[in-house]
GROMACS .gro file of N, CA and C in nm:
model
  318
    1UNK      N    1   1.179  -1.609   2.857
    1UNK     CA    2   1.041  -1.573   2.879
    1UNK      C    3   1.017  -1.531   3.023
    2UNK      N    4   1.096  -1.579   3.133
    2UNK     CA    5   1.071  -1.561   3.256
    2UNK      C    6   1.128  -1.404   3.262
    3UNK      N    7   1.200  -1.372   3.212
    3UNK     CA    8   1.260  -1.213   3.210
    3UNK      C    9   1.092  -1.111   3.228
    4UNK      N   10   1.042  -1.199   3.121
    4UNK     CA   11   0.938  -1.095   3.024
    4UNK      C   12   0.807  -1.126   3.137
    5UNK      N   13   0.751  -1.192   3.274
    5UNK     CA   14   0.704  -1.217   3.306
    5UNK      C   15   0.675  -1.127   3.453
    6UNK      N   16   0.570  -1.118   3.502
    6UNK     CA   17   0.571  -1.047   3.598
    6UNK      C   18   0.493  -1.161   3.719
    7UNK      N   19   0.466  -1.112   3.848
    7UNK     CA   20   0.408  -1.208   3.945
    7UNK      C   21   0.239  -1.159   3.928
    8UNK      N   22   0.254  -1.037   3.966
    8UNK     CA   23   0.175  -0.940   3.967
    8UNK      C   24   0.126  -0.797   3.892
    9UNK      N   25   0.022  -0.775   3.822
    9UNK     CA   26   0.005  -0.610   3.712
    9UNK      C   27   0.022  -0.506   3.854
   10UNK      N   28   0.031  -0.536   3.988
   10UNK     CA   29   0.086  -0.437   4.085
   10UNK      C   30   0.170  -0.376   4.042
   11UNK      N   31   0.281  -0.471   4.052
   11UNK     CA   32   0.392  -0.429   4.083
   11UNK      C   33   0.451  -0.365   3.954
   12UNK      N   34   0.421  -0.337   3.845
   12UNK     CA   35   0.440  -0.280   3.762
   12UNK      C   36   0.427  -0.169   3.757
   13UNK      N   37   0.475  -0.049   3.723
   13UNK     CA   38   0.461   0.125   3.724
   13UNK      C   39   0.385   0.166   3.592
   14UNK      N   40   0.276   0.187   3.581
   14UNK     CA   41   0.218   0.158   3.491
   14UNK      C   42   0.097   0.319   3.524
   15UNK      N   43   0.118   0.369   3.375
   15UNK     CA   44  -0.011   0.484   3.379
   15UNK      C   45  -0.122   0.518   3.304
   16UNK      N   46  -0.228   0.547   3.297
   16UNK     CA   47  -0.291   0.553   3.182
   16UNK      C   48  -0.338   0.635   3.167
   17UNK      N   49  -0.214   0.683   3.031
   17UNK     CA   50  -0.264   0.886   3.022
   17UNK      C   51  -0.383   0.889   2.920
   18UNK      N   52  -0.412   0.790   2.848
   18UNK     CA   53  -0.588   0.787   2.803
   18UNK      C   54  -0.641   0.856   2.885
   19UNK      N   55  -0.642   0.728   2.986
   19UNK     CA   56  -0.795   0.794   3.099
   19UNK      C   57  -0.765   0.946   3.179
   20UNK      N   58  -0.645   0.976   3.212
   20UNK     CA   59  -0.641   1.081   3.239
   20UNK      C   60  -0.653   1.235   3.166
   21UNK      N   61  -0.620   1.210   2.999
   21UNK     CA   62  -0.656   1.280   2.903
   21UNK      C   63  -0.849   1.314   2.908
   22UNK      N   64  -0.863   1.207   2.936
   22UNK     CA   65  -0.998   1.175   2.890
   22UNK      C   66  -1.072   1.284   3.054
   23UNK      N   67  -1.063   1.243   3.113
   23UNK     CA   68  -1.097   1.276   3.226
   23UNK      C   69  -1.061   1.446   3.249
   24UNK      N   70  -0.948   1.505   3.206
   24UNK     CA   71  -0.943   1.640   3.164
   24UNK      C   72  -0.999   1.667   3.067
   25UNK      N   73  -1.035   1.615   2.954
   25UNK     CA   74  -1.163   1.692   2.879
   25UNK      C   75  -1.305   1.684   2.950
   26UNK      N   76  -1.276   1.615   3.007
   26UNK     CA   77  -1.417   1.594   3.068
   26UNK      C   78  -1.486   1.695   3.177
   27UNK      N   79  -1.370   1.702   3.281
   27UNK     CA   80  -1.387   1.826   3.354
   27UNK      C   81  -1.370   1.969   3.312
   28UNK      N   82  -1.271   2.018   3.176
   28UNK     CA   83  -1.293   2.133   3.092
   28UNK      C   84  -1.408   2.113   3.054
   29UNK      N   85  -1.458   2.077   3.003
   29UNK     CA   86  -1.613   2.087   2.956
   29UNK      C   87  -1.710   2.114   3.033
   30UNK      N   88  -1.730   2.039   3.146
   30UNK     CA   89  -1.772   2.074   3.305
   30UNK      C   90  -1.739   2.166   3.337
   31UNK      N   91  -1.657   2.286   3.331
   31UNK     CA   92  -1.613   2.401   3.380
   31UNK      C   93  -1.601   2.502   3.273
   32UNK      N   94  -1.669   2.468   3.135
   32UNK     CA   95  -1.679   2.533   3.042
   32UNK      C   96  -1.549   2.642   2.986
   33UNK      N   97  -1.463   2.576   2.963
   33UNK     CA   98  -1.330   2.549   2.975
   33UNK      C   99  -1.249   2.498   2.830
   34UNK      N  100  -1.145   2.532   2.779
   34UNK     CA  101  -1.080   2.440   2.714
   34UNK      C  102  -0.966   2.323   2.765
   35UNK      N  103  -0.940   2.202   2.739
   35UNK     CA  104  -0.847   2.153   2.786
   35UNK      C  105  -0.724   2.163   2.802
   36UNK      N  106  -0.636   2.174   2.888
   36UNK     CA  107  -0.502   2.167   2.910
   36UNK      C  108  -0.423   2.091   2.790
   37UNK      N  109  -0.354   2.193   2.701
   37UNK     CA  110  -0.272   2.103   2.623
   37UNK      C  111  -0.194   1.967   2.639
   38UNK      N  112  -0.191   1.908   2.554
   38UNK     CA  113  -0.154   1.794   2.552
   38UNK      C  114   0.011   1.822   2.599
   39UNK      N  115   0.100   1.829   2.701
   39UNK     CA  116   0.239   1.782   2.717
   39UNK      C  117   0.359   1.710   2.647
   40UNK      N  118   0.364   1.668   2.556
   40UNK     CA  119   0.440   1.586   2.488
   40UNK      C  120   0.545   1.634   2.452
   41UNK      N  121   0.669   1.540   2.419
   41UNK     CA  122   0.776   1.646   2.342
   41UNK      C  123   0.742   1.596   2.198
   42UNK      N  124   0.769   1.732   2.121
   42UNK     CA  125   0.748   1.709   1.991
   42UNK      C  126   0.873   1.646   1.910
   43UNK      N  127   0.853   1.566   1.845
   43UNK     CA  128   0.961   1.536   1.754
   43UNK      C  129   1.007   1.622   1.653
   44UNK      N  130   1.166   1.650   1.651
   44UNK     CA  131   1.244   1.731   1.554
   44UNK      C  132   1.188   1.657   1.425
   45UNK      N  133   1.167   1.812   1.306
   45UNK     CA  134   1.139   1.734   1.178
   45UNK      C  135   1.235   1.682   1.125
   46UNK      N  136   1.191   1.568   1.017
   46UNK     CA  137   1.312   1.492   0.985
   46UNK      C  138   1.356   1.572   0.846
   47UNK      N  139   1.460   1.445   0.780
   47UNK     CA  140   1.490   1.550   0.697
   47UNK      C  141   1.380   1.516   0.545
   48UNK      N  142   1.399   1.627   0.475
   48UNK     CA  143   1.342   1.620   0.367
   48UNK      C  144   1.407   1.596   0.239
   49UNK      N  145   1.377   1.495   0.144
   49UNK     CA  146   1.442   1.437   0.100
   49UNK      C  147   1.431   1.433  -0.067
   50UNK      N  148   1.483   1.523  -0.167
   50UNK     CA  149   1.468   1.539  -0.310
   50UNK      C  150   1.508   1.407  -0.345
   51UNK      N  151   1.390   1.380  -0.413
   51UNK     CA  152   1.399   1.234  -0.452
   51UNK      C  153   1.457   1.216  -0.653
   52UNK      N  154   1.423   1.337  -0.710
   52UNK     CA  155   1.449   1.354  -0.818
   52UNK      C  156   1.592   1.330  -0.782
   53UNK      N  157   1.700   1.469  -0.703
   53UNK     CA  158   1.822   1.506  -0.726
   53UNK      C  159   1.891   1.369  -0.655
   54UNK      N  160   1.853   1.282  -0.614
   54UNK     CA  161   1.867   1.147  -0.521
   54UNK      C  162   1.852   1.014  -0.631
   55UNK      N  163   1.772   1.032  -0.732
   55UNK     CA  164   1.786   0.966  -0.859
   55UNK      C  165   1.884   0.984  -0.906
   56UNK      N  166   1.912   1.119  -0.968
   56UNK     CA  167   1.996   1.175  -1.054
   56UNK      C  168   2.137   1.204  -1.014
   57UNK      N  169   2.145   1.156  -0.868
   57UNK     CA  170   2.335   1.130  -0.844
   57UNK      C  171   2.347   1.007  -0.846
   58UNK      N  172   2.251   0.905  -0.829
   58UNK     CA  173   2.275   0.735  -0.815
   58UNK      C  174   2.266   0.682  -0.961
   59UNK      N  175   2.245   0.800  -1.090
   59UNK     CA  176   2.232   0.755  -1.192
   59UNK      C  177   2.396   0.794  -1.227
   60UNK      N  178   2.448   0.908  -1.180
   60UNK     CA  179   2.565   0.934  -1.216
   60UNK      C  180   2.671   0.863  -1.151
   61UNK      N  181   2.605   0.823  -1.099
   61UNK     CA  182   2.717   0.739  -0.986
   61UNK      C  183   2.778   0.598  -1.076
   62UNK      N  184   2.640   0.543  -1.085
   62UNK     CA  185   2.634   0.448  -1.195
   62UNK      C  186   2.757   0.453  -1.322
   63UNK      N  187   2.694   0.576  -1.325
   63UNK     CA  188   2.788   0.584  -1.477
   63UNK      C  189   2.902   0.609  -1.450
   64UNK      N  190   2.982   0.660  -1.372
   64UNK     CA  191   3.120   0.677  -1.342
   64UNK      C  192   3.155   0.564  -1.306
   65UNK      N  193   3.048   0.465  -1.262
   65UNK     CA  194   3.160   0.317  -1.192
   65UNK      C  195   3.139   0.275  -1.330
   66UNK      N  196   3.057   0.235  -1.431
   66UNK     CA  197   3.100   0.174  -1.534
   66UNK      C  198   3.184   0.250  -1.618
   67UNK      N  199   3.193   0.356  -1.589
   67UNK     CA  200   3.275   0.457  -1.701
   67UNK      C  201   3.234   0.465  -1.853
   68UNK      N  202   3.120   0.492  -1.824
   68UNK     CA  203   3.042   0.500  -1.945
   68UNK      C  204   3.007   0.704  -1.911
   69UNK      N  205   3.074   0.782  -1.968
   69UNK     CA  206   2.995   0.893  -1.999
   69UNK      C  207   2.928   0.983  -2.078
   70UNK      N  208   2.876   0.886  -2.190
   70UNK     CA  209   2.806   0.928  -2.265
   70UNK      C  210   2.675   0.878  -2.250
   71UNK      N  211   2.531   0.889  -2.338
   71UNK     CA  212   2.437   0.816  -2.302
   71UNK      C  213   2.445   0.709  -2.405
   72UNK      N  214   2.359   0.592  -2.363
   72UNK     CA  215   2.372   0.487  -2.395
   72UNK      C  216   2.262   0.480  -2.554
   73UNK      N  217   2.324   0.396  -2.636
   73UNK     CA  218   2.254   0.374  -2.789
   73UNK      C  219   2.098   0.297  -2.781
   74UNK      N  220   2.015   0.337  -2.847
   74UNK     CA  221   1.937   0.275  -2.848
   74UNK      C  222   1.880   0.208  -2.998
   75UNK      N  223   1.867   0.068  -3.007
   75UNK     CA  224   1.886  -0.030  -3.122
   75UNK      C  225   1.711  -0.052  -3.178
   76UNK      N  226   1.679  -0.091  -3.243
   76UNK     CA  227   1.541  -0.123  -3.308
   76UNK      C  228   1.562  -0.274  -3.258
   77UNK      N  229   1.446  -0.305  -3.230
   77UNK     CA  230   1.402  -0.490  -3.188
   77UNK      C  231   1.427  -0.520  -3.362
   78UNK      N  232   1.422  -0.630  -3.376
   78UNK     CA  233   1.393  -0.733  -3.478
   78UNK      C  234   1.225  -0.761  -3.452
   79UNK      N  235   1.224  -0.758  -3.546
   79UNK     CA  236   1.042  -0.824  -3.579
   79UNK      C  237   1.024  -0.914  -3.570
   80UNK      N  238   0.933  -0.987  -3.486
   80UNK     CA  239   0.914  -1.130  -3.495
   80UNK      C  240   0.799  -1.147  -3.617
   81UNK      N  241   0.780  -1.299  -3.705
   81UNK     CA  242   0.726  -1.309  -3.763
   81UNK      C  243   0.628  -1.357  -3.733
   82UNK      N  244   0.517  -1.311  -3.791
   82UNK     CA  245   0.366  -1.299  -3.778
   82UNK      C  246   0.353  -1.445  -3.803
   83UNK      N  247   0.233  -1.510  -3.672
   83UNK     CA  248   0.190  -1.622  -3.702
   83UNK      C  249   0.060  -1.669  -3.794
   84UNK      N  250   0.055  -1.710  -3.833
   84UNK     CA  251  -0.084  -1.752  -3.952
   84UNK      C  252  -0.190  -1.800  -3.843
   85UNK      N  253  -0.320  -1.718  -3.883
   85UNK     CA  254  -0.400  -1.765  -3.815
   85UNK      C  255  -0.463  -1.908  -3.826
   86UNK      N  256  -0.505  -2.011  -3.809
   86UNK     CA  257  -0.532  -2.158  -3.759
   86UNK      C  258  -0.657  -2.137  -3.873
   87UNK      N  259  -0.634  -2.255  -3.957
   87UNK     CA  260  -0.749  -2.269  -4.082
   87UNK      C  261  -0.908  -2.278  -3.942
   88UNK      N  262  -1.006  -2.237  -4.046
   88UNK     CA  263  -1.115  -2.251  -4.004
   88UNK      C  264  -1.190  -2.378  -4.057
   89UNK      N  265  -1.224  -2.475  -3.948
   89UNK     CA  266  -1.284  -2.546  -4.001
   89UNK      C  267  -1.412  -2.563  -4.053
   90UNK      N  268  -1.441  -2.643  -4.149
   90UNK     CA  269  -1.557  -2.676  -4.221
   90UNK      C  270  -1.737  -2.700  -4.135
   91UNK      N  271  -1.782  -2.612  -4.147
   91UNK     CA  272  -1.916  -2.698  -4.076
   91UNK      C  273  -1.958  -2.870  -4.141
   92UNK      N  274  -2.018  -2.912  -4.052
   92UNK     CA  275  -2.020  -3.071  -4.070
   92UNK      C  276  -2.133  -3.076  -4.122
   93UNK      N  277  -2.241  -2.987  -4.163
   93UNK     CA  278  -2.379  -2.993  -4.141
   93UNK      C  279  -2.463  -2.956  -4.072
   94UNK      N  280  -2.568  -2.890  -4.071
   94UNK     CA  281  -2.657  -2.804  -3.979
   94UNK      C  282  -2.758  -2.956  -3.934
   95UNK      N  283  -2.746  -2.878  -3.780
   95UNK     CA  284  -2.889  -3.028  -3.767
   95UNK      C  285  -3.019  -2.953  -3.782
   96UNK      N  286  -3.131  -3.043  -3.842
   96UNK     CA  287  -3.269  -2.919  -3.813
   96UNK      C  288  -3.307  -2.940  -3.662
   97UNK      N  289  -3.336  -2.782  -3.658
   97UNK     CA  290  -3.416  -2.759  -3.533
   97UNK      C  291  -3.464  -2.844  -3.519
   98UNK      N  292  -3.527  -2.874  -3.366
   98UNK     CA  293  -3.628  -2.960  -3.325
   98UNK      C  294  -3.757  -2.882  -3.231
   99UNK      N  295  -3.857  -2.923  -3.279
   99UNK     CA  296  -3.985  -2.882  -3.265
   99UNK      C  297  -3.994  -2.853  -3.169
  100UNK      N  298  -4.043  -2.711  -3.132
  100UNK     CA  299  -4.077  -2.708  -2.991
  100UNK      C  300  -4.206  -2.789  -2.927
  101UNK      N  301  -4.160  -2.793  -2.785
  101UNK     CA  302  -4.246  -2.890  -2.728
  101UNK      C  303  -4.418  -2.800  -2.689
  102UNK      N  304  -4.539  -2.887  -2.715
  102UNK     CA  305  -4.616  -2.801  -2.612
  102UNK      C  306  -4.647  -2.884  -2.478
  103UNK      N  307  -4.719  -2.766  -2.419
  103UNK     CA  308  -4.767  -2.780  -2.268
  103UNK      C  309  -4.887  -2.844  -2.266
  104UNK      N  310  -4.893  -2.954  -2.208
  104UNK     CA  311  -5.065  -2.985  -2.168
  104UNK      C  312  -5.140  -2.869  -2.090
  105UNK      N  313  -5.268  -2.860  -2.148
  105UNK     CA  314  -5.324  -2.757  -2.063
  105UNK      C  315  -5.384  -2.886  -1.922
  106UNK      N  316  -5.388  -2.818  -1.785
  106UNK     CA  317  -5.429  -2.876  -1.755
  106UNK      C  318  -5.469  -2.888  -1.604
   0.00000   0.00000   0.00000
């Protein structure tokens, strides 16, 4: 941790191309002006990557390590047998309603 530590944010070399970005739009605009492009190096594009033809050699690949080169069979499931639905039980008896209540006026 002491590596990662400093005494002082002095002594550090430190820049802040924010504010200096910022501060050139600011004065292009003030001078009715566009800003000075941004400097940067651009990053080389990467590569681009067929994801189909990238399937379709890792599928063949596959198949040459098992040495399977034909395509593979496909079987019917077995049926599972249907469960019976759960008897319905009997009502016990209806209770009668009970009277609605009234309101005292009052």
């Amino acid at each position: 941790m002491d590596a990662m530590t400093v005494a002082r944010l002095d002594d550090l070399d430190l820049a802040d191309r924010y504010h200096d970005a910022l501060e050139e739009v600011i004065t292009a605009k003030a001078e009715d002006r566009r800003p000075a492009p941004v400097g940067g190096e651009a990053e080389p594009p990467g590569q681009v990557v067929d994801l189909m033809a990238a399937l379709n050699a890792s599928v063949e690949q596959a198949r040459a390590a098992r040495g399977d080169d034909e395509h593979a069979t496909v079987h019917e499931m077995p049926q599972r047998a249907k469960k019976k639905a759960p008897a319905k039980k009997a009502a016990a008896g209806k209770k009668a309603a009970a009277p609605a209540r009234r309101r005292k006026a009052g």
